[in-house]
Tab-separated table of C-alpha atoms in Angstrom:
chain	number	residue	atom	x	y	z
A	1	UNK	CA	189.192	-19.721	26.173
A	2	UNK	CA	186.675	-18.491	23.692
A	3	UNK	CA	186.676	-20.054	20.384
A	4	UNK	CA	184.615	-19.113	17.203
A	5	UNK	CA	183.980	-21.646	14.581
A	6	UNK	CA	182.234	-20.720	11.307
A	7	UNK	CA	180.641	-24.077	10.267
A	8	UNK	CA	180.270	-25.221	6.672
A	9	UNK	CA	176.932	-24.500	4.980
A	10	UNK	CA	175.903	-28.133	4.301
A	11	UNK	CA	174.623	-30.579	6.841
A	12	UNK	CA	177.016	-33.449	5.858
A	13	UNK	CA	180.009	-31.207	5.767
A	14	UNK	CA	179.121	-29.899	9.245
A	15	UNK	CA	178.787	-33.440	10.596
A	16	UNK	CA	182.164	-34.221	9.065
A	17	UNK	CA	183.584	-31.221	10.992
A	18	UNK	CA	182.618	-32.808	14.417
A	19	UNK	CA	185.836	-34.871	14.858
A	20	UNK	CA	187.803	-31.636	14.418
A	21	UNK	CA	185.673	-29.885	16.999
A	22	UNK	CA	186.063	-32.754	19.439
A	23	UNK	CA	189.890	-32.596	18.899
A	24	UNK	CA	189.731	-28.865	19.780
A	25	UNK	CA	187.527	-29.727	22.760
A	26	UNK	CA	190.142	-32.330	23.938
A	27	UNK	CA	192.972	-29.789	23.565
A	28	UNK	CA	191.013	-26.962	25.262
A	29	UNK	CA	188.678	-28.670	27.701
A	30	UNK	CA	187.569	-25.348	29.257
A	31	UNK	CA	186.860	-23.686	25.953
A	32	UNK	CA	183.669	-22.008	25.211
A	33	UNK	CA	182.542	-22.487	21.617
A	34	UNK	CA	180.452	-20.091	19.560
A	35	UNK	CA	179.088	-21.728	16.336
A	36	UNK	CA	178.033	-19.542	13.435
A	37	UNK	CA	176.469	-21.334	10.419
A	38	UNK	CA	173.357	-21.983	8.324
A	39	UNK	CA	170.041	-22.906	9.979
A	40	UNK	CA	170.517	-26.640	9.388
A	41	UNK	CA	174.101	-26.799	10.567
A	42	UNK	CA	173.323	-24.893	13.715
A	43	UNK	CA	170.352	-27.033	14.581
A	44	UNK	CA	172.472	-30.131	14.187
A	45	UNK	CA	175.542	-29.010	16.116
A	46	UNK	CA	174.292	-26.549	18.806
A	47	UNK	CA	173.827	-29.380	21.250
A	48	UNK	CA	177.517	-29.832	21.763
A	49	UNK	CA	178.234	-29.539	25.604
A	50	UNK	CA	180.681	-26.863	25.149
A	51	UNK	CA	178.669	-24.742	22.818
A	52	UNK	CA	177.880	-21.493	24.603
A	53	UNK	CA	176.257	-19.800	21.695
A	54	UNK	CA	174.962	-20.752	18.348
A	55	UNK	CA	174.118	-18.143	15.763
A	56	UNK	CA	172.617	-18.376	12.231
A	57	UNK	CA	174.482	-16.329	9.721
A	58	UNK	CA	171.919	-14.259	8.042
A	59	UNK	CA	174.214	-11.735	6.328
A	60	UNK	CA	173.407	-13.133	2.867
A	61	UNK	CA	169.620	-12.573	3.405
A	62	UNK	CA	170.191	-9.133	4.905
A	63	UNK	CA	168.622	-6.120	3.044
A	64	UNK	CA	172.003	-4.336	3.430
A	65	UNK	CA	175.095	-4.673	1.564
A	66	UNK	CA	176.554	-8.241	2.602
A	67	UNK	CA	179.909	-6.589	3.181
A	68	UNK	CA	178.408	-4.082	5.661
A	69	UNK	CA	176.110	-6.691	7.155
A	70	UNK	CA	179.160	-8.926	7.832
A	71	UNK	CA	181.044	-6.160	9.707
A	72	UNK	CA	177.854	-5.514	11.909
A	73	UNK	CA	177.585	-9.234	12.515
A	74	UNK	CA	181.176	-9.425	13.611
A	75	UNK	CA	180.715	-6.537	16.038
A	76	UNK	CA	177.726	-8.507	17.475
A	77	UNK	CA	179.829	-11.569	18.039
A	78	UNK	CA	182.804	-9.848	19.572
A	79	UNK	CA	186.423	-10.867	19.834
A	80	UNK	CA	187.656	-14.372	20.447
A	81	UNK	CA	190.931	-15.990	21.506
A	82	UNK	CA	190.834	-18.241	18.439
A	83	UNK	CA	188.607	-17.818	15.381
A	84	UNK	CA	188.281	-20.471	12.663
A	85	UNK	CA	186.294	-20.701	9.472
A	86	UNK	CA	185.669	-23.984	7.852
A	87	UNK	CA	184.309	-22.284	4.704
A	88	UNK	CA	186.692	-21.101	1.975
A	89	UNK	CA	184.489	-18.018	1.276
A	90	UNK	CA	185.128	-14.279	1.044
A	91	UNK	CA	182.627	-13.168	3.709
A	92	UNK	CA	183.792	-15.752	6.203
A	93	UNK	CA	187.384	-14.448	5.927
A	94	UNK	CA	186.076	-11.030	6.349
A	95	UNK	CA	184.079	-12.016	9.427
A	96	UNK	CA	187.137	-13.506	11.100
A	97	UNK	CA	189.129	-10.316	10.497
A	98	UNK	CA	186.388	-8.013	11.691
A	99	UNK	CA	186.055	-9.825	14.989
A	100	UNK	CA	189.546	-8.700	15.738
A	101	UNK	CA	190.293	-12.102	17.289
A	102	UNK	CA	193.817	-12.930	18.476
A	103	UNK	CA	194.340	-15.967	16.273
A	104	UNK	CA	192.453	-16.399	12.996
A	105	UNK	CA	192.446	-19.498	10.783
A	106	UNK	CA	191.156	-20.110	7.315
A	107	UNK	CA	192.195	-22.234	4.270
A	108	UNK	CA	194.644	-20.491	1.948
A	109	UNK	CA	192.962	-18.173	-0.486
A	110	UNK	CA	193.465	-14.759	-1.893
A	111	UNK	CA	190.815	-13.261	0.519
A	112	UNK	CA	192.329	-14.821	3.627
A	113	UNK	CA	195.550	-13.208	2.654
A	114	UNK	CA	193.926	-9.936	1.717
A	115	UNK	CA	192.485	-9.753	5.327
A	116	UNK	CA	195.720	-10.705	6.922
A	117	UNK	CA	194.398	-13.699	8.783
A	118	UNK	CA	197.063	-15.161	11.099
A	119	UNK	CA	197.085	-18.740	9.682
A	120	UNK	CA	196.176	-19.663	6.198
A	121	UNK	CA	197.314	-23.260	5.722
A	122	UNK	CA	197.348	-24.860	2.257
A	123	UNK	CA	195.258	-28.015	3.134
A	124	UNK	CA	195.498	-30.640	0.357
A	125	UNK	CA	192.270	-32.238	-0.828
A	126	UNK	CA	193.673	-35.657	-1.493
A	127	UNK	CA	192.336	-37.021	1.758
A	128	UNK	CA	189.036	-37.363	3.559
A	129	UNK	CA	187.240	-34.161	4.406
A	130	UNK	CA	187.327	-35.089	8.144
A	131	UNK	CA	191.182	-35.065	7.969
A	132	UNK	CA	191.138	-31.814	6.073
A	133	UNK	CA	189.034	-30.134	8.828
A	134	UNK	CA	191.166	-31.617	11.596
A	135	UNK	CA	194.289	-30.336	10.036
A	136	UNK	CA	192.798	-26.886	9.349
A	137	UNK	CA	191.562	-26.141	12.996
A	138	UNK	CA	195.179	-26.563	14.168
A	139	UNK	CA	196.423	-24.058	11.639
A	140	UNK	CA	197.755	-26.564	9.235
A	141	UNK	CA	199.870	-28.478	11.774
A	142	UNK	CA	199.354	-32.246	11.414
A	143	UNK	CA	200.361	-32.941	15.102
A	144	UNK	CA	197.955	-35.942	15.244
A	145	UNK	CA	197.756	-39.334	13.862
A	146	UNK	CA	194.766	-40.494	11.834
A	147	UNK	CA	193.944	-43.001	14.425
A	148	UNK	CA	193.525	-40.220	16.868
A	149	UNK	CA	190.837	-38.441	14.970
A	150	UNK	CA	187.457	-39.668	16.408
A	151	UNK	CA	184.381	-40.764	14.683
A	152	UNK	CA	181.591	-38.361	13.778
A	153	UNK	CA	179.416	-37.412	16.759
A	154	UNK	CA	176.077	-35.647	17.236
A	155	UNK	CA	174.875	-34.783	20.804
A	156	UNK	CA	171.264	-35.579	20.030
A	157	UNK	CA	169.722	-38.670	21.614
A	158	UNK	CA	168.690	-41.272	18.936
A	159	UNK	CA	165.023	-42.515	18.959
A	160	UNK	CA	164.185	-46.027	20.131
A	161	UNK	CA	161.989	-48.087	17.883
A	162	UNK	CA	160.117	-51.113	19.187
A	163	UNK	CA	160.742	-53.008	15.915
A	164	UNK	CA	163.869	-53.126	13.645
A	165	UNK	CA	163.561	-50.037	11.324
A	166	UNK	CA	165.171	-49.352	7.975
A	167	UNK	CA	165.825	-45.800	6.684
A	168	UNK	CA	165.577	-44.906	3.027
A	169	UNK	CA	167.105	-41.622	1.918
A	170	UNK	CA	166.719	-40.929	-1.829
A	171	UNK	CA	167.557	-37.238	-1.638
A	172	UNK	CA	170.876	-35.373	-2.135
A	173	UNK	CA	170.835	-31.496	-2.045
A	174	UNK	CA	173.900	-31.139	-4.213
A	175	UNK	CA	172.144	-32.091	-7.405
A	176	UNK	CA	170.352	-34.790	-9.517
A	177	UNK	CA	173.573	-36.499	-10.503
A	178	UNK	CA	173.983	-37.803	-6.849
A	179	UNK	CA	170.533	-39.421	-6.719
A	180	UNK	CA	169.707	-43.086	-7.266
A	181	UNK	CA	166.262	-43.878	-8.527
A	182	UNK	CA	163.083	-43.892	-6.482
A	183	UNK	CA	161.727	-47.156	-7.986
A	184	UNK	CA	165.124	-48.904	-7.139
A	185	UNK	CA	165.003	-47.543	-3.530
A	186	UNK	CA	161.512	-48.965	-3.240
A	187	UNK	CA	162.535	-52.244	-4.646
A	188	UNK	CA	165.242	-52.621	-1.972
A	189	UNK	CA	162.839	-51.460	0.814
A	190	UNK	CA	160.306	-54.065	-0.332
A	191	UNK	CA	162.980	-56.859	-0.143
A	192	UNK	CA	163.542	-55.978	3.577
A	193	UNK	CA	159.918	-55.137	4.432
A	194	UNK	CA	159.171	-58.419	6.145
A	195	UNK	CA	162.016	-57.877	8.634
A	196	UNK	CA	161.974	-54.129	8.950
A	197	UNK	CA	159.492	-51.200	9.265
A	198	UNK	CA	160.459	-48.618	6.611
A	199	UNK	CA	161.081	-44.811	7.139
A	200	UNK	CA	161.374	-42.625	4.105
A	201	UNK	CA	163.421	-39.536	4.678
A	202	UNK	CA	163.779	-36.391	2.758
A	203	UNK	CA	163.934	-32.606	3.037
A	204	UNK	CA	161.310	-30.126	2.025
A	205	UNK	CA	162.660	-30.140	-1.518
A	206	UNK	CA	162.577	-33.856	-1.718
A	207	UNK	CA	158.945	-34.498	-0.975
A	208	UNK	CA	158.176	-35.452	-4.563
A	209	UNK	CA	160.961	-38.194	-4.674
A	210	UNK	CA	159.691	-39.533	-1.369
A	211	UNK	CA	156.194	-39.611	-2.712
A	212	UNK	CA	157.417	-41.665	-5.761
A	213	UNK	CA	159.041	-44.181	-3.471
A	214	UNK	CA	155.770	-44.449	-1.465
A	215	UNK	CA	153.811	-45.111	-4.642
A	216	UNK	CA	156.230	-47.723	-5.718
A	217	UNK	CA	156.103	-49.448	-2.248
A	218	UNK	CA	152.176	-49.518	-2.455
A	219	UNK	CA	152.413	-51.067	-5.983
A	220	UNK	CA	154.463	-53.906	-4.260
A	221	UNK	CA	151.931	-54.261	-1.415
A	222	UNK	CA	154.182	-52.852	1.219
A	223	UNK	CA	152.267	-50.858	3.891
A	224	UNK	CA	154.572	-50.909	6.945
A	225	UNK	CA	156.247	-47.591	5.987
A	226	UNK	CA	156.163	-44.003	7.193
A	227	UNK	CA	156.881	-41.089	4.852
A	228	UNK	CA	158.725	-38.490	6.906
A	229	UNK	CA	159.932	-36.269	3.863
A	230	UNK	CA	159.465	-32.613	4.682
A	231	UNK	CA	157.849	-33.349	8.026
A	232	UNK	CA	160.731	-33.419	10.493
A	233	UNK	CA	162.928	-30.739	12.204
A	234	UNK	CA	166.674	-31.210	11.921
A	235	UNK	CA	166.727	-32.565	15.360
A	236	UNK	CA	163.941	-35.090	14.604
A	237	UNK	CA	165.768	-36.084	11.469
A	238	UNK	CA	168.847	-36.960	13.520
A	239	UNK	CA	166.833	-38.748	16.119
A	240	UNK	CA	165.020	-41.009	13.642
A	241	UNK	CA	168.123	-41.809	11.567
A	242	UNK	CA	169.951	-42.584	14.754
A	243	UNK	CA	167.285	-45.150	15.739
A	244	UNK	CA	167.517	-47.086	12.436
A	245	UNK	CA	168.805	-50.615	12.264
A	246	UNK	CA	169.692	-50.159	8.484
A	247	UNK	CA	170.094	-47.203	6.295
A	248	UNK	CA	170.154	-47.027	2.559
A	249	UNK	CA	171.237	-43.716	1.223
A	250	UNK	CA	172.732	-41.544	-1.532
A	251	UNK	CA	175.958	-39.555	-0.705
A	252	UNK	CA	174.159	-36.910	1.346
A	253	UNK	CA	173.947	-35.105	4.682
A	254	UNK	CA	171.712	-37.781	6.234
A	255	UNK	CA	174.327	-40.378	5.232
A	256	UNK	CA	176.821	-38.588	7.478
A	257	UNK	CA	174.150	-38.361	10.273
A	258	UNK	CA	173.824	-42.246	10.104
A	259	UNK	CA	177.616	-42.526	10.416
A	260	UNK	CA	177.500	-40.223	13.656
A	261	UNK	CA	175.224	-42.950	15.237
A	262	UNK	CA	177.153	-45.959	13.788
A	263	UNK	CA	174.028	-47.088	11.968
A	264	UNK	CA	174.753	-50.060	9.437
A	265	UNK	CA	174.726	-48.151	6.206
A	266	UNK	CA	174.889	-48.809	2.529
A	267	UNK	CA	175.755	-45.665	0.513
A	268	UNK	CA	175.305	-45.382	-3.270
A	269	UNK	CA	177.981	-43.183	-4.912
A	270	UNK	CA	178.003	-41.878	-8.362
A	271	UNK	CA	179.611	-38.538	-9.421
A	272	UNK	CA	181.342	-37.729	-6.072
A	273	UNK	CA	184.680	-38.590	-4.568
A	274	UNK	CA	184.078	-41.508	-2.263
A	275	UNK	CA	187.501	-41.291	-0.706
A	276	UNK	CA	186.768	-37.784	0.398
A	277	UNK	CA	183.286	-37.944	1.667
A	278	UNK	CA	182.481	-41.582	2.564
A	279	UNK	CA	181.221	-42.408	6.055
A	280	UNK	CA	184.041	-41.680	8.404
A	281	UNK	CA	184.904	-44.496	10.822
A	282	UNK	CA	181.544	-46.219	10.649
A	283	UNK	CA	182.842	-49.720	10.528
A	284	UNK	CA	179.249	-50.890	9.746
A	285	UNK	CA	179.008	-49.088	6.435
A	286	UNK	CA	179.675	-50.128	2.870
A	287	UNK	CA	179.801	-48.230	-0.530
A	288	UNK	CA	178.210	-49.420	-3.696
A	289	UNK	CA	179.582	-47.613	-6.884
A	290	UNK	CA	180.554	-48.107	-10.554
A	291	UNK	CA	184.114	-47.425	-11.396
A	292	UNK	CA	183.547	-45.902	-14.782
A	293	UNK	CA	185.806	-43.755	-16.793
A	294	UNK	CA	183.917	-40.474	-16.299
A	295	UNK	CA	183.248	-40.846	-12.514
A	296	UNK	CA	183.834	-39.039	-10.298
A	297	UNK	CA	183.034	-35.904	-12.316
A	298	UNK	CA	181.729	-33.871	-9.349
A	299	UNK	CA	179.007	-32.394	-11.475
A	300	UNK	CA	175.428	-31.520	-10.208
A	301	UNK	CA	173.868	-33.007	-13.312
A	302	UNK	CA	175.308	-35.502	-15.607
A	303	UNK	CA	177.331	-33.685	-18.228
A	304	UNK	CA	177.149	-36.581	-20.673
A	305	UNK	CA	173.413	-36.992	-20.153
A	306	UNK	CA	173.668	-40.851	-19.621
A	307	UNK	CA	173.975	-41.107	-15.776
A	308	UNK	CA	175.662	-44.490	-16.150
A	309	UNK	CA	177.362	-44.119	-12.727
A	310	UNK	CA	173.960	-44.589	-11.170
A	311	UNK	CA	172.129	-46.541	-13.831
A	312	UNK	CA	174.551	-49.501	-13.641
A	313	UNK	CA	173.864	-49.808	-9.894
A	314	UNK	CA	171.017	-52.226	-9.755
A	315	UNK	CA	168.529	-52.864	-6.892
A	316	UNK	CA	169.363	-56.583	-6.722
A	317	UNK	CA	173.035	-55.561	-6.197
A	318	UNK	CA	172.179	-53.120	-3.386
A	319	UNK	CA	169.861	-55.589	-1.742
A	320	UNK	CA	172.375	-58.377	-1.799
A	321	UNK	CA	175.171	-56.158	-0.518
A	322	UNK	CA	172.998	-54.814	2.284
A	323	UNK	CA	172.328	-58.461	3.384
A	324	UNK	CA	176.014	-59.001	3.497
A	325	UNK	CA	176.398	-55.832	5.627
A	326	UNK	CA	173.836	-57.073	8.113
A	327	UNK	CA	175.438	-60.514	8.289
């Protein structure tokens, strides 16, 4: 059986889709998966043992009209027994239709209806995104119990560190509203520096934030750290996070990578819905957040300009909560 899965664009969302993919794998053990996604999601998920082909969707960057580029891309991919998109987006619905696959599944939308996809379930958002994806890949049929939905999983071997290692992830691609403060991350890292070596994580756009943490650590006399921001491949990012003994993070893609490896994690939430995107089935995880009137606002930047959802989370509170997590 040939199955096409159009992955979400974001790393964290793609990692949260791995339980749904594993449920499909269990139902169709002989299936051959083709993954289509962004560069980062393909790099993270292409190692799945049933993935026969992993293709980066470059239709948006094409010098042709994207509609035409999508039709040509579908022709290259060919037809499938089952084609699913985990994006609620016009061109992904078009892609599924253009592959002329037997069964096509997408969330309910005007464009999914326009292209006559065979299954367009109306998936409610009042539950964890992992459960939304699991329901979606089965065409809206919830013929499984929540307990049957497996943890997140990445098929990349974690790195082994000779000494206990703590990861710090101050970035969050979604926007500044999701980001706690570099000096507070550094204060927490310094509190654990006698027991843990420190790894500072960050993507190419988060080098400056990571550099601020580094400066704050040096001010506190901490030298047993390594700044990896902007220096790792996606695979290396996963390997390094997977080897950590403790992970302190914003709500972000790397947070879900840590969950996939069951790394003890403390996640700082502000403007986003923690019930929808918290670490799925990582029993070694804990959330720190402020339950204030304007949160979760789901905005990229604080619309009220005060950022109280993050300002009220102190470094001492995060440090003490992380100690409780470890104990």
